Coordinates of C-alpha atoms in Angstrom, one line a residue:
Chain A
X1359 CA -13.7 8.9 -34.1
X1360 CA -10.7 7.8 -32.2
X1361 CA -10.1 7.1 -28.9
X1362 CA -6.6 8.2 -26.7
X1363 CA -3.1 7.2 -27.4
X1364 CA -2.6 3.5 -25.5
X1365 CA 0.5 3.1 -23.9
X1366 CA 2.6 0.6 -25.8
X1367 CA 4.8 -1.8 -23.7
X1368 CA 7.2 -4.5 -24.8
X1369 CA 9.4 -6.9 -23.0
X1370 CA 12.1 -6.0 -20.7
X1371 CA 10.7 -2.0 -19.9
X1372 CA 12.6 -0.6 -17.4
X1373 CA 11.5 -0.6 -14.0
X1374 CA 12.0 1.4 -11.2
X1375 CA 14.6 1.6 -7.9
X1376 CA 16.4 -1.8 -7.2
X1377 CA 14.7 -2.5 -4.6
X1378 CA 11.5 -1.9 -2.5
X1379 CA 11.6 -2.7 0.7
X1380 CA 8.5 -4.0 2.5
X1381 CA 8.5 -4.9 6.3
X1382 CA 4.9 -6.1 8.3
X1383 CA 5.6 -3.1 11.1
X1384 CA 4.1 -3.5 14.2
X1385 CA 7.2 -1.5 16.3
X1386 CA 8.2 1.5 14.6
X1387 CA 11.4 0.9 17.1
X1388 CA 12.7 -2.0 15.7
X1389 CA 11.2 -0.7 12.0
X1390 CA 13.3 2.5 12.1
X1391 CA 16.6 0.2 13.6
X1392 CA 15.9 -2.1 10.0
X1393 CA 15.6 1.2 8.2
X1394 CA 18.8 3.1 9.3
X1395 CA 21.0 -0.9 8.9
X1396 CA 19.6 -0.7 5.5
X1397 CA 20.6 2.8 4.9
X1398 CA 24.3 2.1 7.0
X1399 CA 24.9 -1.0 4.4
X1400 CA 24.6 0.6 0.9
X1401 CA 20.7 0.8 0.0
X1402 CA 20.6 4.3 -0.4
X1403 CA 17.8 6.6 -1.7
X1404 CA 18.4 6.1 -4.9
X1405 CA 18.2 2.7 -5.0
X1406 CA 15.7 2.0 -2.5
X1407 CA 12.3 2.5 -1.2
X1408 CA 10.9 1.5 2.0
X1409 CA 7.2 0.5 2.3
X1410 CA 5.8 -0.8 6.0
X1411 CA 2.3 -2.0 6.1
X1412 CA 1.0 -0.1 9.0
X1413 CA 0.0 -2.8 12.2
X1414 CA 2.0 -0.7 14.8
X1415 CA -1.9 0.2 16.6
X1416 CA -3.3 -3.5 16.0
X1417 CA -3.1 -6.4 12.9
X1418 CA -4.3 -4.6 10.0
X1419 CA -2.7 -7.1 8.1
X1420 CA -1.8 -10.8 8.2
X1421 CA 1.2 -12.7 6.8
X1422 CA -1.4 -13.3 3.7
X1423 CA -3.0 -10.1 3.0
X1424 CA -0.1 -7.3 3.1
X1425 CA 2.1 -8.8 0.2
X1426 CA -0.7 -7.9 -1.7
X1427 CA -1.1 -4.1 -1.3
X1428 CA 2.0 -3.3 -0.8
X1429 CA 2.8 -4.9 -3.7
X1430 CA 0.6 -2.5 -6.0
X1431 CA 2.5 0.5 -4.5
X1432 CA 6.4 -0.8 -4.8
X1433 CA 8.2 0.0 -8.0
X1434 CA 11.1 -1.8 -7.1
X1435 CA 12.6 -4.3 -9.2
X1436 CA 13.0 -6.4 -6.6
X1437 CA 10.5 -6.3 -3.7
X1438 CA 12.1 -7.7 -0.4
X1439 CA 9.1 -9.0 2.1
X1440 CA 10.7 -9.0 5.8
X1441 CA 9.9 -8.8 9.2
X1442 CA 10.6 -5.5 11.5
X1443 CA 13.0 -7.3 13.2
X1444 CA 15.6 -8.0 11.4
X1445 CA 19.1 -5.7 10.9
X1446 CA 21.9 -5.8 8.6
X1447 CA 25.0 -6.0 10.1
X1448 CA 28.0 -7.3 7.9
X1449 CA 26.5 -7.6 4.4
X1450 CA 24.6 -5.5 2.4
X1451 CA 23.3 -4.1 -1.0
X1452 CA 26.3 -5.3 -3.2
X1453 CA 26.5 -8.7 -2.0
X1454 CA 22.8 -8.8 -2.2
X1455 CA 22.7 -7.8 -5.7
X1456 CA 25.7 -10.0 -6.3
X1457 CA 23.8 -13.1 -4.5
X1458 CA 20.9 -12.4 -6.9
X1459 CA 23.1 -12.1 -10.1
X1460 CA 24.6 -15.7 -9.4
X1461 CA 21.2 -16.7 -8.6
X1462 CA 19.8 -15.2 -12.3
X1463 CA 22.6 -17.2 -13.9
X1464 CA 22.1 -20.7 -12.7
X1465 CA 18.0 -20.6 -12.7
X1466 CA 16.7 -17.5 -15.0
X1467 CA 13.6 -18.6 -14.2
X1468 CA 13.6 -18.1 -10.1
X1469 CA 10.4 -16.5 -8.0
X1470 CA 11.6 -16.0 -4.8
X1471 CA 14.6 -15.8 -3.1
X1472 CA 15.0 -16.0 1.0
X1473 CA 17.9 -17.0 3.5
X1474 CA 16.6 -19.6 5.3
X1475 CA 14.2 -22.8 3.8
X1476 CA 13.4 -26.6 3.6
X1477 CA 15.6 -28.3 0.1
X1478 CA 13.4 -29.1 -2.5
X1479 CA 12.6 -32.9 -2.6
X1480 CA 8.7 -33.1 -3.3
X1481 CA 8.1 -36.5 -2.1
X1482 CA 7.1 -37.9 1.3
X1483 CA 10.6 -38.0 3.2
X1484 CA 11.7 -37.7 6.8
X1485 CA 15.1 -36.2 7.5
X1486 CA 14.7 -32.8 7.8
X1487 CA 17.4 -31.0 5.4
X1488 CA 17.6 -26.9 5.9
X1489 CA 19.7 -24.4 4.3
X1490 CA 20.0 -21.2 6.1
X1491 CA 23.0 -18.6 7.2
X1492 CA 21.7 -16.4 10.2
X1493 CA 22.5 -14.6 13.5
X1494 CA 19.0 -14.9 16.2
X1495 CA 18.4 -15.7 19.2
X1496 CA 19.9 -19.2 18.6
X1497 CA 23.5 -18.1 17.6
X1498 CA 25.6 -16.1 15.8
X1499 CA 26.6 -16.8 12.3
X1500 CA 24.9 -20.4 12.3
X1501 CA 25.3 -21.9 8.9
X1502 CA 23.7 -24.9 7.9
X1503 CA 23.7 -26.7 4.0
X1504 CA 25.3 -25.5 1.0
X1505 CA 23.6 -22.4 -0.9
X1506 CA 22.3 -20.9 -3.0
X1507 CA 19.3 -24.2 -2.5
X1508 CA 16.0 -24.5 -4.1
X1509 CA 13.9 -24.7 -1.3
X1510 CA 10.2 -25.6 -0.9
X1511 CA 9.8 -23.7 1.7
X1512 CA 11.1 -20.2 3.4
X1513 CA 11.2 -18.6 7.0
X1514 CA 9.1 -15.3 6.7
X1515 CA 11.6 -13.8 8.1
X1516 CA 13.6 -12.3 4.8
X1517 CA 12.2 -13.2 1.1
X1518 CA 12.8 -11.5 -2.2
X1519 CA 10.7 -11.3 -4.7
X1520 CA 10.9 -10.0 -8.7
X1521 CA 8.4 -7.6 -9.5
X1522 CA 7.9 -8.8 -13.2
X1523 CA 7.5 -12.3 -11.6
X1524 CA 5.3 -11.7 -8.8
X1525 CA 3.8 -14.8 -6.5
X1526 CA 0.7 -14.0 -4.5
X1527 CA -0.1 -15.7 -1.0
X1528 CA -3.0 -17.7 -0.8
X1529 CA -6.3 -16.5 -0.4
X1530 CA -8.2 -19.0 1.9
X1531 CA -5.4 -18.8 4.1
X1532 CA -5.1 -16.1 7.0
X1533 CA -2.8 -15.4 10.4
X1534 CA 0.8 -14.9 11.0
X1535 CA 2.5 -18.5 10.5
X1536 CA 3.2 -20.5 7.1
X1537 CA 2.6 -17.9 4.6
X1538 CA 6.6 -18.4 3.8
X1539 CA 6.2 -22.3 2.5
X1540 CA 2.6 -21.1 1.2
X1541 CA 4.2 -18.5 -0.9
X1542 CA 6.6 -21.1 -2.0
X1543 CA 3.9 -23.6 -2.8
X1544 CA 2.0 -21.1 -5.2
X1545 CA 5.5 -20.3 -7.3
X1546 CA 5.8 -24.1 -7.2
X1547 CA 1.8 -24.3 -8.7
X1548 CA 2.8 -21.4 -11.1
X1549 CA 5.7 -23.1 -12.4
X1550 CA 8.4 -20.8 -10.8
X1551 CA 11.0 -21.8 -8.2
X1552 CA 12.0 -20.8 -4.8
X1553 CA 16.1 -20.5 -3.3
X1554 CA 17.7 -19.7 -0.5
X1555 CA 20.9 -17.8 -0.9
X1556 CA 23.7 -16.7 1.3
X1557 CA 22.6 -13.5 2.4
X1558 CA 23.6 -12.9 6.5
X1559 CA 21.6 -10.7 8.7
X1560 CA 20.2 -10.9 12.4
X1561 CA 16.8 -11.9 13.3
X1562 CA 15.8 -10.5 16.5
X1563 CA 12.7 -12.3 16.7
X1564 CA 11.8 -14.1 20.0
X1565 CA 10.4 -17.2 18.0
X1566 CA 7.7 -17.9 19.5
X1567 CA 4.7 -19.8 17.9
X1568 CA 1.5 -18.6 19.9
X1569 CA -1.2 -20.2 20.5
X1570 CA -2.4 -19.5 16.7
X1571 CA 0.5 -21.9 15.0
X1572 CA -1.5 -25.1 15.8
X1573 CA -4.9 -23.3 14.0
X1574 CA -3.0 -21.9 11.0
X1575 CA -1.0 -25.3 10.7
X1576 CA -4.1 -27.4 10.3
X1577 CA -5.5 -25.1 7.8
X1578 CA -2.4 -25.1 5.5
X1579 CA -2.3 -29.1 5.9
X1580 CA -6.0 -28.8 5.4
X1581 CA -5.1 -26.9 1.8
X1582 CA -2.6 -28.7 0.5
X1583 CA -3.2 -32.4 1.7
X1584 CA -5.7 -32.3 -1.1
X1585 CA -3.3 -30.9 -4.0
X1586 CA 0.3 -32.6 -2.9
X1587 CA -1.7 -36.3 -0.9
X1588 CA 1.7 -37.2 0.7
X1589 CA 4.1 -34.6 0.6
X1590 CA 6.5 -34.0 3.5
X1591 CA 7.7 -30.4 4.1
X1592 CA 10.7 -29.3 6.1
X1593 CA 9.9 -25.6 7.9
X1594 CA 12.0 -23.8 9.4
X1595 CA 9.6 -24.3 12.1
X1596 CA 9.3 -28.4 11.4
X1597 CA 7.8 -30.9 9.9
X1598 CA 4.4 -30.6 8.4
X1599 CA 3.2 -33.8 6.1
X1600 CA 0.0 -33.6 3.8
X1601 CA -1.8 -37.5 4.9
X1602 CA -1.6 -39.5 1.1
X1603 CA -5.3 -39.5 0.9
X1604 CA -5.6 -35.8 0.8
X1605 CA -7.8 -36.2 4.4
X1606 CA -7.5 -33.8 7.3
X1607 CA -3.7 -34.9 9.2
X1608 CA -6.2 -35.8 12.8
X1609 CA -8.3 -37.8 10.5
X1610 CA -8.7 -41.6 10.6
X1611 CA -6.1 -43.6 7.7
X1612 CA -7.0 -45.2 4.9
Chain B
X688 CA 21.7 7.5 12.6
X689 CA 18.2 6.7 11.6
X690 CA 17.5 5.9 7.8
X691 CA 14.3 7.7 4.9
X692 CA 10.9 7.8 5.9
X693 CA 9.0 4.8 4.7
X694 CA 5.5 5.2 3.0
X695 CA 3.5 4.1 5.1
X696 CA 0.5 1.9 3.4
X697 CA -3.2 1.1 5.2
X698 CA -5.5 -2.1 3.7
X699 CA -8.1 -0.2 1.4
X700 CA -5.5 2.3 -0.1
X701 CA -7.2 4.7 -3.2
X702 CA -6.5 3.1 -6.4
X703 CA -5.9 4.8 -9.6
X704 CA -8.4 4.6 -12.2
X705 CA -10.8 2.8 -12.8
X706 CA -10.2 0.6 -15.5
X707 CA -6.6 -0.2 -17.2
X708 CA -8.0 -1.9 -20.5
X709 CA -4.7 -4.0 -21.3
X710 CA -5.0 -5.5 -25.0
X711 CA -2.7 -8.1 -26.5
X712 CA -2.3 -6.4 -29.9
X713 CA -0.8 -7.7 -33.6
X714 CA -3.5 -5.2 -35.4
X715 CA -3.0 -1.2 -34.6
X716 CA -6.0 -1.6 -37.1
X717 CA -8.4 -3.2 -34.5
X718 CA -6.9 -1.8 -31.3
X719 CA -8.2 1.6 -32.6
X720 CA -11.3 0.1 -33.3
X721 CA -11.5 -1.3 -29.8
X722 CA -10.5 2.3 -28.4
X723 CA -12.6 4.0 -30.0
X724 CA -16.0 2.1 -29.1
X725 CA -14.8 2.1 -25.6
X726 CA -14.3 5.5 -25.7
X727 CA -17.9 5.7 -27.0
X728 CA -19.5 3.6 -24.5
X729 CA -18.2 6.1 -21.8
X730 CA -14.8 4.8 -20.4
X731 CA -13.2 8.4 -20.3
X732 CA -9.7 9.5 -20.1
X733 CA -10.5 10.6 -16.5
X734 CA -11.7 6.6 -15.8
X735 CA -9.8 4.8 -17.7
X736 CA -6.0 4.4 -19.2
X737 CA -5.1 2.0 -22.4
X738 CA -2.1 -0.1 -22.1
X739 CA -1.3 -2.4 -25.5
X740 CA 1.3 -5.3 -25.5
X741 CA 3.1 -4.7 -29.0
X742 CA 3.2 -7.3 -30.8
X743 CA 2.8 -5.5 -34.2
X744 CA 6.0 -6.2 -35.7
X745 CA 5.8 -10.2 -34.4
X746 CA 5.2 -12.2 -31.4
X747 CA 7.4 -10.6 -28.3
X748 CA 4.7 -11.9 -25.7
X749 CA 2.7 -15.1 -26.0
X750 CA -0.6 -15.5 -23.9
X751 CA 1.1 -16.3 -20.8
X752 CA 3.6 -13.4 -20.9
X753 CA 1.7 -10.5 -21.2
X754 CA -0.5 -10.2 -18.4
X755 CA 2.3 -9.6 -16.0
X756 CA 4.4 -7.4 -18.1
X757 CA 1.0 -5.0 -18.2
X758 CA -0.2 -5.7 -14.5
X759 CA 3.4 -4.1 -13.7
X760 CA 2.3 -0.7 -15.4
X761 CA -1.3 -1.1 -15.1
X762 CA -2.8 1.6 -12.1
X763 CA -6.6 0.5 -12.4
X764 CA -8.8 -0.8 -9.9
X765 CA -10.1 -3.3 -12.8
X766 CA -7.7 -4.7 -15.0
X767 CA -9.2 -5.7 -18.6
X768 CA -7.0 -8.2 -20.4
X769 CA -8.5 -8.7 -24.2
X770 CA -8.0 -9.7 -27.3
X771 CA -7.2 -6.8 -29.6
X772 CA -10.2 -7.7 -31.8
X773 CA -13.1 -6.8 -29.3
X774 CA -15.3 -4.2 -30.1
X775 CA -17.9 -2.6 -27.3
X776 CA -21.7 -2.0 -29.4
X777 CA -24.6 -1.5 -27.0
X778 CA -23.1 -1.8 -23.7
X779 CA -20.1 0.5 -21.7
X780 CA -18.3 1.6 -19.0
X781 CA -22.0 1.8 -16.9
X782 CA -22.7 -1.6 -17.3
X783 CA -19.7 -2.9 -16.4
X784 CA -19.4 -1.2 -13.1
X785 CA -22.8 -2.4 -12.5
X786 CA -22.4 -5.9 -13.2
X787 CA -18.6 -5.6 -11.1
X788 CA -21.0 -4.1 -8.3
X789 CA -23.3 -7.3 -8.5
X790 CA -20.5 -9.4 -8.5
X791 CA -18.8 -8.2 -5.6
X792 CA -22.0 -8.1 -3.7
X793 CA -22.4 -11.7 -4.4
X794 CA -19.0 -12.8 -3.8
X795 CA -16.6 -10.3 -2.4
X796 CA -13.5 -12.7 -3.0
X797 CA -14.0 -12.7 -6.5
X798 CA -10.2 -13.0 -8.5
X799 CA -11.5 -12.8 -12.1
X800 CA -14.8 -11.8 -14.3
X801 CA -14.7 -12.6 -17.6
X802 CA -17.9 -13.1 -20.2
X803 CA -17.6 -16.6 -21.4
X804 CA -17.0 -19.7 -19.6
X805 CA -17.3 -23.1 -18.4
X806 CA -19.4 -23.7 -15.3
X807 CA -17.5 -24.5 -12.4
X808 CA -17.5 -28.0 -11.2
X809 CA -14.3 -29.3 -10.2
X810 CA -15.3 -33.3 -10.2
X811 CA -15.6 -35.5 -14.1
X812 CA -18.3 -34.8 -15.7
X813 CA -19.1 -35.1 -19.5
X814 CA -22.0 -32.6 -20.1
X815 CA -20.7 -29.7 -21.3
X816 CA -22.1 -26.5 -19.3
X817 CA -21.0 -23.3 -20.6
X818 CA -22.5 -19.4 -19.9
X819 CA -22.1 -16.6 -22.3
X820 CA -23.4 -13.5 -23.8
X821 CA -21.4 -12.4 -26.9
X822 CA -21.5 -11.3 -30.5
X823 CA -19.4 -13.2 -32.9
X824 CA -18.6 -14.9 -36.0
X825 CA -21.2 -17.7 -34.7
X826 CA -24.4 -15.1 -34.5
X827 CA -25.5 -12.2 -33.2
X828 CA -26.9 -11.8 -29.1
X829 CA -25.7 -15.6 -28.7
X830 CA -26.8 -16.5 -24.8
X831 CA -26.3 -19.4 -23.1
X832 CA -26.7 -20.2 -19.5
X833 CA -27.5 -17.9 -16.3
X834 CA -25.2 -15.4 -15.3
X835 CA -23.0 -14.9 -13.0
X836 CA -22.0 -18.2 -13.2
X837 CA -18.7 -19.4 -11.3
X838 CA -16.5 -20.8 -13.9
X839 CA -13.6 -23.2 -13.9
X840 CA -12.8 -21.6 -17.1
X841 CA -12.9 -18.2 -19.2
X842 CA -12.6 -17.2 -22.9
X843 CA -9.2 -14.9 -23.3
X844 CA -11.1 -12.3 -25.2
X845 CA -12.4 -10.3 -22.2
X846 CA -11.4 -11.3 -18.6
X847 CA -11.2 -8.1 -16.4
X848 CA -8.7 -8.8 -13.1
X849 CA -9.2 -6.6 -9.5
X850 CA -5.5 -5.2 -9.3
X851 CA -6.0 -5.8 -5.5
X852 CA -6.1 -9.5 -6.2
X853 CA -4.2 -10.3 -8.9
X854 CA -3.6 -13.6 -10.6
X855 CA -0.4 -14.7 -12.6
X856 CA -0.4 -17.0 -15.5
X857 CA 1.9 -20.5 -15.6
X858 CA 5.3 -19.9 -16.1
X859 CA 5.8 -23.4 -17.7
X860 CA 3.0 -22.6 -20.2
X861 CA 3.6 -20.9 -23.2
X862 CA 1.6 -20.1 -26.5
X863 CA -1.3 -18.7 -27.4
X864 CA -4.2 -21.1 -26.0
X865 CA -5.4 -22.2 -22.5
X866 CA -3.9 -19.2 -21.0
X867 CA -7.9 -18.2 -19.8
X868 CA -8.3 -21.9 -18.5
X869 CA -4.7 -21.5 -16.8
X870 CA -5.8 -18.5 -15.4
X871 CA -9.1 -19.5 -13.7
X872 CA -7.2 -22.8 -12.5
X873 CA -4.4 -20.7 -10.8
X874 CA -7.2 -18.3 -9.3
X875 CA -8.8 -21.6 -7.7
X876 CA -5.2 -22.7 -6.4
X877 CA -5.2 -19.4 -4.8
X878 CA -7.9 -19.6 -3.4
X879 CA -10.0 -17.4 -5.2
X880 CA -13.0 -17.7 -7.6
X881 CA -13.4 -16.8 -11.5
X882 CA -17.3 -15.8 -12.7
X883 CA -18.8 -14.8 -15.8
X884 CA -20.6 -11.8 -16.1
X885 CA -23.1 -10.6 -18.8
X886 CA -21.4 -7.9 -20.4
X887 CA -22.2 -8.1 -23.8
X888 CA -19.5 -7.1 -26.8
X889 CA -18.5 -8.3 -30.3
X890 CA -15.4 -10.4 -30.8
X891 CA -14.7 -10.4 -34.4
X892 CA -11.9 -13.2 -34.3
X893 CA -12.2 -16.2 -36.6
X894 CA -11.7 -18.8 -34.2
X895 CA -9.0 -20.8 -35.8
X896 CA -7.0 -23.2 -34.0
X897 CA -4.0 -22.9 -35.6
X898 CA -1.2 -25.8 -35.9
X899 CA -0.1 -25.0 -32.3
X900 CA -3.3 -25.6 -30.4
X901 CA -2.6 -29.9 -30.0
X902 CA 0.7 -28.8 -28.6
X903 CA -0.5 -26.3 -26.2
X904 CA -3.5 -28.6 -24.9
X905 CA -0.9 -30.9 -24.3
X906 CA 1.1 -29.2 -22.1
X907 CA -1.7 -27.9 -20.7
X908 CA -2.9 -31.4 -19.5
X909 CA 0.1 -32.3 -18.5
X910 CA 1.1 -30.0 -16.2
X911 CA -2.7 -30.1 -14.8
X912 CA -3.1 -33.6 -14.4
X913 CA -0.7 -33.9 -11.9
X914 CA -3.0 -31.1 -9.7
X915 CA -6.4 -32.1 -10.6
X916 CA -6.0 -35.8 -11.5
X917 CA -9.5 -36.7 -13.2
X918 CA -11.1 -33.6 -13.5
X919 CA -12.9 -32.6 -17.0
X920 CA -12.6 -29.2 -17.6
X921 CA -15.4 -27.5 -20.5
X922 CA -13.6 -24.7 -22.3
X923 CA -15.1 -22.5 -25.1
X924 CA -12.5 -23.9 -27.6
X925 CA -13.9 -27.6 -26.2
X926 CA -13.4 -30.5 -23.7
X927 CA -10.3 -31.2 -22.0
X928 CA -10.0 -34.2 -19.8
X929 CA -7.1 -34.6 -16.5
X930 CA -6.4 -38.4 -16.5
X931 CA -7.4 -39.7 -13.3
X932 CA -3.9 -41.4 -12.7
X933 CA -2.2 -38.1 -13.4
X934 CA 0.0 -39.8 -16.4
X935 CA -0.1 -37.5 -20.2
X936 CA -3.4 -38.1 -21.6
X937 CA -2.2 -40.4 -24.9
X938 CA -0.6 -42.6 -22.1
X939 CA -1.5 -46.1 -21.3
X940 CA -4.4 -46.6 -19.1
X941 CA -3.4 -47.2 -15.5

């Protein structure tokens, strides 16, 4: 007796549409205003699939958990995790694409890709050093560092990810603030990488931190203080440092 | 102009099957032997789908490769990563679920379930403490330890992931050896958990090293040391040992 035909898979099998794009939607205003910029700058239907993890009647999901589901439904090769508030406005699928092919060249080996981070320098340091191209409530077209940068850390706001390289948030960690660097942490722990590229679009976001930040801050410091003792990270939201003895940050020194 | 509807997704979406039994396989020989007692022991075409990584005509994945070439096809709820020289005898598809069931009851955050491993205890220790229930070269209905047991570690012949929560190997690993440790330890820097389960099954494999396996545990250790300085990890292939100042174990002492 024999059983049923497997399915045999090698390296390199196809995938599916360039890109599946996934957005945390609490406003199906401001979702269906990222849809149609999308749509108006070259990712078409054939290309592109849009995915929104439904919080528009209350959080459903966190910043932790909805990478994860809607990342067994997308068939994209890559999988773009954004907010519903941002909008294309001068660039678009090609340079996109073409951001990602010069990225492939110089690191093959890249996990995620955003548009705004912290450089890579994984020691303790203090000047903050950010990479970023963006229009928000700050400024239009504000540039800052030269990219594409590795980054250890990236604003929620935009970030790319491969589908046959995935990186998975953290599971102890929950709420709506950090799970950018976080992700970027766990690629780091896998042994991938994270960049930022040059890739301009408007964030409409208001920026505020709520009065979660400060709980979901001392968690993630509470996390990694014990696997990177002394690290200094530059958010796009500040400075977080993991205390050298891998203690709580409000705890007594050494 | 507004853009195409986007699929809406909801936590707690229907998965597809039940089980995508994913086997790393050099031998069509034994993967039709392992198909066909899983087909006996009651994983149907309706439950379950076989995906097979081809190595038949030469080595195109290595142990850390794999996995996320398959999990990118795979539509189970489970995911079943094994060697292609398992073979199910007195226990099947029933069992299985049952013992999934139990685990999930005891620990709903469960990342991985495999059926040999090294008790978890993340400090140095020197005992070794491993739980299994298999059939292999080394006897017949071999038991050691209570199960479930929470390991730091797992055998690579049978480790079943929940596509809901998956967990990637090291991308600066490679080879065929350690890739169950380096799964277990990435579940724990996740923040998830890896048990084993008694689900008993024959493994015919011979157990060889091979000339690679001082290269791999090296690399191995070294990339781990730097993470878990001082830990002692017990595998099923033997002792491995972090040293405590993070430096390649054949280095000086500190």
């Amino acid at each position: 007796m024999t059983g049923p035909a497997p399915a045999w898979i090698t390296p390199g099998d196809p995938d599916g549409p360039d890109f599946s794009v996934c957005a945390l939607v609490q406003s199906q205003d401001r979702h269906e205003r990222l849809v149609a910029s999308f749509s108006r700058r070259g990712f078409s239907p054939e290309t592109t699939e849009h995915l929104a993890a439904d919080n528009r009647n209350g959080n459903r999901f966190d910043g932790y958990s909805w990478q994860r589901a809607l990342l067994t439904r997308a068939r994209g090769r890559y999988v773009i995790f954004c907010h519903d508030d941002i909008e294309l406005i001068d660039q678009g699928q090609d340079d996109l694409l073409a951001r990602l092919d010069d990225l492939t060249a110089l690191d093959p080996g890249w996990s995620l890709a955003g548009i705004a981070g912290g450089r890579f320098r994984p020691k303790a340091h203090t000047r903050p050093m950010l990479s970023f191209h963006i229009s928000d409530i700050y400024g239009q077209d504000r540039r800052r560092g030269a990219m594409p940068a590795r980054v250890e850390t990236l604003d929620e706001c935009f970030i790319v990810m491969r589908r046959s390289r995935p990186v998975l948030p953290s599971l102890d960690l929950s709420g709506f603030h950090f799970y950018g660097p976080d992700l970027c942490l766990q690629a780091e722990l896998q042994g991938g990488s994270a960049w930022a590229v040059d890739f301009h679009l408007r964030h409409h976001g208001r920026g505020t931190k709520g009065p979660s930040f400060a709980d979901c801050r001392a968690r993630f410091v509470a996390k990694y203080a014990r696997i990177f003792p002394g690290r200094t990270l530059h958010c796009t939201t500040g400075m977080v440092t993991f205390p050298a003895d891998g203690a709580d940050e409000a705890g007594p020194s050494p």
